[in-house]
Amino acid sequence: MPVLPNVLSALADGSVEIVDLTAPLSETTPVLQLPPPFANTIPFRLEEISRYDDRGPGWYWNDIHTGEHTGTHLDAPIHWVTGKDREGADVSQVALRKLIAPAVVLDFSDEVGKSPDFLLEIDHVRAWTREHGDLPDGGWLLYRTGWDTRSHDQAQFLNADETGPHTPGISVECATWLADEAPVIGLGVETVGTDAGTAHSFDPAFPCHTFVLGAGKYGLTQLQNLAQLPPTGAVLLTAPLPIVGGSGSPTRVLALVER
Ligand code: MN
């Protein structure tokens, strides 16, 4: 019995819904802002080549200016120094099997509503697995924080004050555990990066990048619409551009959900 016709009919009759987890890409898409002396990425921008005019009377097209880590995007292991020597760790080399994978959603939006510096701990994940079952082997842990409601506004999204950015993340212990013990292939977040806004001051700094990418796993950032996913059972289609040697890529992320 072939499977794909059943998938197509389920999509046609709505018993499987497609949820877009991708933020629109435009000049106003928030981008990370590192403090001096570090270099920063550019905002997304279209540069018009022609628009049914003298430069090309019958056609419209643009060049795009973007960083690899702009908008909804995938962090490949070589993004971080701890993953730089891994084989097959650039964004063009992600195994296809990992680009279609199960996902679970851990919802901590209430906690983050009380404190934007909320950190996910191992005990939070263990409490979730007692209720919902194990994390998916070869799948994604999607960390819902409600932060996607801020994604239309750079200042709200980065939420920085004189002490730096304040956005939710993951503790050092939990990042180590996700990297080395959890069966997942990666972590997806709604914030500008997988690490907390205050993670520059952790020991080590940026533990999610350090440990998760160092373990050959992946990060997915600036996701939205996680509220439309069930805690378990979604399947993620993750489509980074195969940028040869790239450390990441803007990525279309779609979820298939049984209704
Ligand atoms: Mn990134």
Tab-separated table of C-alpha atoms and ligand atoms in Angstrom:
chain	number	residue	atom	x	y	z
A	1	MET	CA	0.000	0.000	0.000
A	2	PRO	CA	1.644	3.273	-1.074
A	3	VAL	CA	1.834	5.925	1.632
A	4	LEU	CA	2.204	9.179	-0.293
A	5	PRO	CA	-1.323	9.189	-1.820
A	6	ASN	CA	-2.692	8.936	1.721
A	7	VAL	CA	-0.547	11.871	2.794
A	8	LEU	CA	-1.821	13.930	-0.137
A	9	SER	CA	-5.468	13.087	0.538
A	10	ALA	CA	-5.015	13.929	4.230
A	11	LEU	CA	-3.590	17.312	3.221
A	12	ALA	CA	-6.469	17.829	0.776
A	13	ASP	CA	-9.218	17.015	3.285
A	14	GLY	CA	-7.536	18.919	6.132
A	15	SER	CA	-6.994	15.937	8.410
A	16	VAL	CA	-3.319	16.867	8.158
A	17	GLU	CA	-2.744	20.602	8.384
A	18	ILE	CA	0.365	22.524	7.327
A	19	VAL	CA	1.464	25.153	9.864
A	20	ASP	CA	4.078	27.685	8.746
A	21	LEU	CA	6.628	28.229	11.524
A	22	THR	CA	8.615	30.715	9.427
A	23	ALA	CA	8.862	34.473	10.014
A	24	PRO	CA	8.425	36.613	6.881
A	25	LEU	CA	11.727	37.932	5.526
A	26	SER	CA	11.847	41.687	4.991
A	27	GLU	CA	13.906	44.773	5.828
A	28	THR	CA	12.176	44.845	9.215
A	29	THR	CA	12.969	41.231	10.176
A	30	PRO	CA	14.813	41.508	13.519
A	31	VAL	CA	18.501	40.617	13.449
A	32	LEU	CA	20.951	39.909	16.260
A	33	GLN	CA	22.947	42.910	17.557
A	34	LEU	CA	26.304	42.056	19.107
A	35	PRO	CA	28.053	44.721	21.176
A	36	PRO	CA	31.458	46.133	20.144
A	37	PRO	CA	34.039	44.913	19.267
A	38	PHE	CA	32.172	42.074	17.548
A	39	ALA	CA	31.096	42.186	13.897
A	40	ASN	CA	27.410	42.075	13.027
A	41	THR	CA	25.258	40.632	10.264
A	42	ILE	CA	23.326	42.820	7.823
A	43	PRO	CA	19.555	43.194	7.760
A	44	PHE	CA	17.667	41.457	4.973
A	45	ARG	CA	17.228	43.640	1.865
A	46	LEU	CA	15.996	43.311	-1.697
A	47	GLU	CA	17.964	45.017	-4.462
A	48	GLU	CA	15.896	45.383	-7.584
A	49	ILE	CA	17.458	44.186	-10.844
A	50	SER	CA	14.510	45.036	-13.084
A	51	ARG	CA	10.764	45.488	-12.760
A	52	TYR	CA	9.073	45.356	-16.168
A	53	ASP	CA	11.182	48.332	-17.217
A	54	ASP	CA	14.156	49.269	-19.414
A	55	ARG	CA	16.376	46.972	-17.378
A	56	GLY	CA	14.130	44.011	-18.194
A	57	PRO	CA	10.837	44.875	-19.866
A	58	GLY	CA	9.045	41.576	-19.323
A	59	TRP	CA	10.246	40.525	-15.923
A	60	TYR	CA	10.768	41.414	-12.266
A	61	TRP	CA	13.591	40.094	-10.115
A	62	ASN	CA	15.843	41.045	-7.200
A	63	ASP	CA	19.170	40.275	-5.686
A	64	ILE	CA	18.908	39.518	-2.001
A	65	HIS	CA	21.172	40.798	0.746
A	66	THR	CA	21.019	38.628	3.816
A	67	GLY	CA	23.057	37.000	6.512
A	68	GLU	CA	23.047	33.256	7.004
A	69	HIS	CA	21.542	33.892	10.450
A	70	THR	CA	18.684	36.190	9.442
A	71	GLY	CA	15.054	35.550	10.312
A	72	THR	CA	13.947	31.967	10.804
A	73	HIS	CA	17.180	30.069	10.260
A	74	LEU	CA	19.179	26.960	10.978
A	75	ASP	CA	22.471	26.977	12.911
A	76	ALA	CA	24.831	24.315	11.568
A	77	PRO	CA	27.462	22.765	13.880
A	78	ILE	CA	30.322	24.715	12.265
A	79	HIS	CA	28.644	27.957	13.358
A	80	TRP	CA	30.401	27.495	16.691
A	81	VAL	CA	34.084	26.961	17.423
A	82	THR	CA	33.196	23.786	19.340
A	83	GLY	CA	31.768	22.275	16.128
A	84	LYS	CA	34.353	23.579	13.669
A	85	ASP	CA	36.202	20.308	13.164
A	86	ARG	CA	33.168	18.061	12.800
A	87	GLU	CA	32.870	16.193	9.513
A	88	GLY	CA	29.927	17.138	7.347
A	89	ALA	CA	28.953	19.965	9.627
A	90	ASP	CA	28.240	22.804	7.209
A	91	VAL	CA	24.683	23.711	6.326
A	92	SER	CA	24.836	22.130	2.869
A	93	GLN	CA	25.648	18.780	4.422
A	94	VAL	CA	22.707	18.263	6.768
A	95	ALA	CA	21.424	14.709	6.258
A	96	LEU	CA	18.116	14.806	4.383
A	97	ARG	CA	16.597	12.463	6.935
A	98	LYS	CA	17.047	15.155	9.571
A	99	LEU	CA	15.115	17.664	7.475
A	100	ILE	CA	11.899	15.665	7.897
A	101	ALA	CA	11.647	14.779	11.567
A	102	PRO	CA	9.259	14.637	14.530
A	103	ALA	CA	8.918	17.565	16.901
A	104	VAL	CA	7.605	18.126	20.401
A	105	VAL	CA	6.608	21.487	21.860
A	106	LEU	CA	7.425	22.436	25.452
A	107	ASP	CA	5.355	25.470	26.388
A	108	PHE	CA	6.874	27.850	28.935
A	109	SER	CA	5.142	30.992	27.690
A	110	ASP	CA	3.468	31.580	31.087
A	111	GLU	CA	6.817	31.455	32.897
A	112	VAL	CA	8.441	33.735	30.319
A	113	GLY	CA	5.510	36.134	30.658
A	114	LYS	CA	6.541	36.559	34.306
A	115	SER	CA	10.283	36.744	33.611
A	116	PRO	CA	11.892	37.316	30.206
A	117	ASP	CA	15.136	35.880	31.624
A	118	PHE	CA	13.471	32.498	32.270
A	119	LEU	CA	15.800	29.537	31.740
A	120	LEU	CA	14.752	26.018	30.823
A	121	GLU	CA	16.200	23.486	33.265
A	122	ILE	CA	16.599	19.699	33.021
A	123	ASP	CA	13.857	19.290	35.643
A	124	HIS	CA	11.422	21.231	33.436
A	125	VAL	CA	12.073	18.812	30.587
A	126	ARG	CA	11.804	15.794	32.895
A	127	ALA	CA	8.452	17.020	34.240
A	128	TRP	CA	7.261	17.415	30.646
A	129	THR	CA	8.392	13.892	29.660
A	130	ARG	CA	6.579	12.390	32.676
A	131	GLU	CA	3.358	13.848	31.259
A	132	HIS	CA	3.907	13.476	27.513
A	133	GLY	CA	6.491	10.729	27.029
A	134	ASP	CA	10.095	10.702	25.895
A	135	LEU	CA	11.639	13.332	23.667
A	136	PRO	CA	11.620	12.126	20.041
A	137	ASP	CA	14.627	10.110	18.953
A	138	GLY	CA	16.029	11.947	15.929
A	139	GLY	CA	13.571	14.816	16.361
A	140	TRP	CA	13.344	18.395	17.537
A	141	LEU	CA	12.678	19.924	20.921
A	142	LEU	CA	10.731	23.129	20.219
A	143	TYR	CA	10.856	25.550	23.144
A	144	ARG	CA	7.775	27.749	23.162
A	145	THR	CA	8.157	31.030	25.044
A	146	GLY	CA	5.530	33.300	23.454
A	147	TRP	CA	8.377	35.428	22.112
A	148	ASP	CA	7.033	35.239	18.549
A	149	THR	CA	4.436	37.887	19.450
A	150	ARG	CA	7.356	40.382	19.535
A	151	SER	CA	8.871	39.405	16.194
A	152	HIS	CA	7.363	42.370	14.302
A	153	ASP	CA	9.542	44.821	16.244
A	154	GLN	CA	13.333	44.710	16.562
A	155	ALA	CA	13.425	46.518	19.934
A	156	GLN	CA	10.733	44.365	21.525
A	157	PHE	CA	12.266	41.238	20.051
A	158	LEU	CA	15.791	41.899	21.349
A	159	ASN	CA	14.439	43.423	24.600
A	160	ALA	CA	17.735	45.063	25.526
A	161	ASP	CA	18.366	47.553	28.307
A	162	GLU	CA	21.595	49.004	29.705
A	163	THR	CA	22.520	45.543	31.040
A	164	GLY	CA	22.074	43.856	27.654
A	165	PRO	CA	19.339	41.749	26.079
A	166	HIS	CA	16.711	39.972	28.175
A	167	THR	CA	15.241	37.011	26.321
A	168	PRO	CA	14.510	33.460	27.497
A	169	GLY	CA	16.923	30.587	27.050
A	170	ILE	CA	18.388	27.449	28.531
A	171	SER	CA	20.579	26.837	31.551
A	172	VAL	CA	24.149	25.575	31.228
A	173	GLU	CA	23.169	22.221	32.762
A	174	CYS	CA	20.174	21.782	30.477
A	175	ALA	CA	22.172	22.722	27.369
A	176	THR	CA	24.803	20.130	28.289
A	177	TRP	CA	22.105	17.523	28.817
A	178	LEU	CA	20.341	18.325	25.515
A	179	ALA	CA	23.673	18.033	23.714
A	180	ASP	CA	24.995	14.855	25.275
A	181	GLU	CA	22.061	12.864	26.660
A	182	ALA	CA	18.785	13.860	25.019
A	183	PRO	CA	17.909	11.894	21.842
A	184	VAL	CA	16.977	15.034	19.859
A	185	ILE	CA	18.827	16.317	16.770
A	186	GLY	CA	18.350	19.894	17.809
A	187	LEU	CA	16.557	22.692	19.568
A	188	GLY	CA	14.088	25.166	18.068
A	189	VAL	CA	13.302	28.530	19.672
A	190	GLU	CA	11.216	31.652	19.023
A	191	THR	CA	13.991	34.083	20.000
A	192	VAL	CA	16.807	35.577	17.900
A	193	GLY	CA	19.187	32.794	18.989
A	194	THR	CA	19.060	29.535	20.922
A	195	ASP	CA	20.852	31.042	23.906
A	196	ALA	CA	19.330	33.356	26.497
A	197	GLY	CA	19.852	37.095	26.137
A	198	THR	CA	21.981	37.019	29.288
A	199	ALA	CA	24.046	33.997	28.151
A	200	HIS	CA	27.090	36.162	27.440
A	201	SER	CA	27.637	36.102	31.218
A	202	PHE	CA	27.101	32.340	31.734
A	203	ASP	CA	29.944	29.927	32.439
A	204	PRO	CA	30.588	28.928	29.742
A	205	ALA	CA	29.105	31.776	27.726
A	206	PHE	CA	26.444	30.792	25.172
A	207	PRO	CA	26.099	27.199	26.438
A	208	CYS	CA	23.496	26.176	23.870
A	209	HIS	CA	25.733	27.122	20.970
A	210	THR	CA	28.775	25.684	22.748
A	211	PHE	CA	27.330	22.289	23.637
A	212	VAL	CA	24.477	21.610	21.191
A	213	LEU	CA	26.404	22.651	18.069
A	214	GLY	CA	29.560	21.094	19.524
A	215	ALA	CA	27.694	17.778	19.705
A	216	GLY	CA	26.893	17.984	15.977
A	217	LYS	CA	23.282	18.970	16.633
A	218	TYR	CA	21.344	21.923	15.209
A	219	GLY	CA	19.617	25.103	16.259
A	220	LEU	CA	16.443	26.539	14.717
A	221	THR	CA	15.637	30.116	15.622
A	222	GLN	CA	12.954	32.782	15.193
A	223	LEU	CA	10.209	30.204	14.825
A	224	GLN	CA	6.615	31.366	15.121
A	225	ASN	CA	3.160	29.819	15.435
A	226	LEU	CA	4.346	27.115	17.857
A	227	ALA	CA	1.050	27.732	19.691
A	228	GLN	CA	-0.689	25.996	16.792
A	229	LEU	CA	1.224	22.755	17.366
A	230	PRO	CA	0.279	19.925	19.742
A	231	PRO	CA	2.778	18.963	22.475
A	232	THR	CA	3.600	15.784	20.527
A	233	GLY	CA	2.917	14.385	17.073
A	234	ALA	CA	3.959	17.167	14.682
A	235	VAL	CA	6.390	16.475	11.849
A	236	LEU	CA	8.788	19.249	10.843
A	237	LEU	CA	9.892	19.933	7.280
A	238	THR	CA	13.037	22.047	7.581
A	239	ALA	CA	14.490	23.480	4.384
A	240	PRO	CA	17.770	25.416	4.752
A	241	LEU	CA	19.508	26.514	1.555
A	242	PRO	CA	22.456	24.230	0.722
A	243	ILE	CA	25.034	27.024	1.077
A	244	VAL	CA	28.356	25.251	0.496
A	245	GLY	CA	30.548	25.837	3.527
A	246	GLY	CA	27.763	27.840	5.170
A	247	SER	CA	27.377	28.133	8.937
A	248	GLY	CA	23.601	28.430	8.678
A	249	SER	CA	20.829	29.505	6.357
A	250	PRO	CA	17.493	31.248	6.329
A	251	THR	CA	15.101	28.316	6.451
A	252	ARG	CA	11.483	27.627	5.619
A	253	VAL	CA	10.097	25.505	8.436
A	254	LEU	CA	6.718	23.834	8.018
A	255	ALA	CA	4.948	21.564	10.481
A	256	LEU	CA	2.540	18.791	9.517
A	257	VAL	CA	-0.103	18.357	12.205
A	258	GLU	CA	-2.887	15.760	12.462
A	259	ARG	CA	-6.256	17.413	13.124
B	1	MN	MN	22.084	31.588	14.275
